[in-house]
């Protein structure tokens, strides 16, 4: 695993073409496993899996199947929360189940251990309700968009987990009287 992680990290750093080729090849295998899904469910599953693999590969420098509880939590709360704050949250409710479906696919192919699968399942169960609730709350989305706009104005990439919103970028909290 460590050698595989180092190979992926080096490939990402060097922006080698095989990274995207392998990521898309893996997503194609996943897509073939969805033959029993209707078009909408298959589209949702692929939408989530695409963003999951993008997160692990390009932001964590790991293979697209290297999922565990901490990586699932980071994906849900950081990367996807930032992405959804810019979009209409209409499909946000499909993310937790599709995250689990993709990680279970990885586990079924021997790429995720039983312990890591269990930690992802625990994470999603613990965070599912709050994740969906926060993403559907228009006021929280408005505040998130304001922070993102300030990050962009400051030259920060909101998709980069290494560039979290700073205190200066956050909207000041006003007390209600």
XYZ file of C-alpha atoms in Angstrom:
177
model
C 0.000 0.000 0.000
C 2.754 2.458 0.881
C 4.552 1.840 -2.414
C 1.260 2.277 -4.284
C 0.565 5.522 -2.412
C 4.059 6.802 -3.215
C 3.611 5.932 -6.908
C 0.275 7.795 -7.074
C 1.658 10.776 -5.147
C 4.625 11.010 -7.528
C 2.321 10.698 -10.541
C 0.126 13.505 -9.244
C 3.120 15.713 -8.464
C 4.506 15.170 -11.970
C 1.030 15.384 -13.550
C 1.696 12.220 -15.535
C -0.995 11.127 -18.004
C -1.359 7.643 -16.527
C -3.017 9.141 -13.430
C -6.154 10.225 -15.291
C -6.065 7.128 -17.513
C -6.068 4.827 -14.480
C -8.662 6.887 -12.638
C -11.033 6.801 -15.607
C -10.381 3.099 -16.212
C -11.337 2.431 -12.589
C -14.486 4.562 -12.906
C -15.436 2.613 -16.045
C -15.207 -0.667 -14.079
C -17.459 0.889 -11.478
C -19.922 2.048 -14.119
C -20.188 -1.502 -15.494
C -21.160 -2.661 -11.995
C -24.200 -0.341 -12.107
C -26.072 -2.136 -14.921
C -29.050 -2.855 -12.667
C -29.536 0.845 -11.838
C -31.894 3.140 -13.719
C -30.384 6.113 -15.560
C -30.927 8.598 -12.717
C -29.429 6.330 -10.057
C -26.480 5.417 -12.298
C -25.888 9.111 -13.028
C -25.915 9.970 -9.322
C -23.564 7.082 -8.516
C -21.099 8.155 -11.193
C -21.364 11.831 -10.228
C -20.389 11.005 -6.650
C -17.700 8.452 -7.597
C -16.113 10.909 -10.035
C -15.809 13.585 -7.345
C -14.572 11.016 -4.800
C -11.777 9.791 -7.057
C -10.876 13.343 -8.016
C -10.599 14.206 -4.331
C -8.361 11.265 -3.409
C -6.143 11.495 -6.473
C -5.682 15.228 -6.974
C -6.073 16.535 -3.427
C -4.696 13.695 -1.329
C -2.281 12.208 -3.881
C -3.649 8.716 -3.275
C -5.028 5.937 -5.434
C -8.748 6.460 -6.203
C -9.735 3.496 -4.034
C -7.823 4.391 -0.849
C -10.908 5.042 1.315
C -11.199 4.902 5.099
C -13.160 6.751 7.787
C -10.938 9.853 7.885
C -10.817 10.214 4.094
C -14.613 9.793 3.863
C -15.103 12.414 6.568
C -12.704 14.838 4.854
C -14.462 14.290 1.528
C -17.926 14.877 2.971
C -17.178 17.832 5.182
C -14.491 19.674 3.273
C -14.341 19.036 -0.438
C -17.962 18.281 -1.127
C -19.335 20.885 1.263
C -17.303 23.534 -0.600
C -18.471 22.247 -3.968
C -22.146 22.080 -3.028
C -22.064 25.601 -1.602
C -21.561 26.837 -5.145
C -24.322 24.715 -6.661
C -27.966 23.910 -6.196
C -28.153 21.301 -3.413
C -30.907 19.348 -5.183
C -29.063 16.016 -5.295
C -27.112 16.296 -2.045
C -29.224 13.613 -0.397
C -27.748 10.973 -2.754
C -24.148 11.568 -1.703
C -23.905 9.489 1.511
C -25.460 6.342 0.010
C -23.445 6.637 -3.187
C -20.254 7.201 -1.214
C -20.962 3.941 0.609
C -21.823 2.149 -2.622
C -18.517 3.178 -4.221
C -16.423 2.227 -1.175
C -18.231 -1.135 -0.998
C -17.372 -1.657 -4.680
C -13.718 -0.958 -3.831
C -13.897 -3.400 -0.913
C -15.523 -6.096 -3.051
C -12.511 -5.836 -5.377
C -10.055 -6.213 -2.488
C -8.940 -2.588 -2.546
C -10.425 -1.499 0.806
C -9.967 -3.580 3.953
C -12.883 -4.736 6.089
C -11.703 -2.416 8.866
C -11.534 0.580 6.527
C -14.965 -0.247 5.098
C -16.400 -0.429 8.609
C -14.836 2.948 9.474
C -16.382 4.522 6.350
C -19.779 3.028 7.199
C -19.525 4.394 10.748
C -18.484 7.826 9.489
C -21.333 8.086 7.000
C -23.868 6.901 9.550
C -22.620 9.450 12.090
C -22.427 12.384 9.652
C -25.231 11.693 7.149
C -27.997 13.726 8.766
C -25.905 16.799 9.534
C -24.231 16.717 6.114
C -27.545 16.732 4.250
C -29.135 19.234 6.639
C -26.279 21.732 6.336
C -26.160 21.419 2.555
C -29.904 22.038 2.259
C -29.962 25.053 4.596
C -30.121 28.180 2.366
C -28.662 30.470 5.041
C -25.640 28.246 5.572
C -25.132 27.984 1.815
C -25.309 31.791 1.554
C -22.637 32.158 4.251
C -20.484 29.494 2.595
C -20.763 31.283 -0.750
C -19.662 34.550 0.920
C -16.584 32.847 2.386
C -15.805 31.250 -0.981
C -16.087 34.585 -2.768
C -13.664 36.105 -0.265
C -11.266 33.187 -0.746
C -11.374 33.644 -4.512
C -10.815 37.386 -4.148
C -7.784 36.614 -1.977
C -6.391 34.296 -4.680
C -7.112 31.085 -2.752
C -8.440 27.957 -4.485
C -11.551 26.825 -2.581
C -11.107 23.295 -3.983
C -7.685 22.970 -2.364
C -7.914 21.381 1.095
C -4.548 22.964 1.912
C -6.107 26.425 1.515
C -8.781 26.489 4.209
C -10.739 29.670 4.757
C -8.733 31.910 7.006
C -10.156 34.009 9.795
C -9.670 37.037 7.543
C -11.795 35.438 4.810
C -14.660 34.537 7.119
C -17.673 36.774 7.285
C -17.818 38.533 10.667
C -20.500 37.178 12.968
C -23.060 39.729 14.070
C -24.844 39.310 17.360
C -28.600 39.426 17.285
C -30.247 41.725 19.755
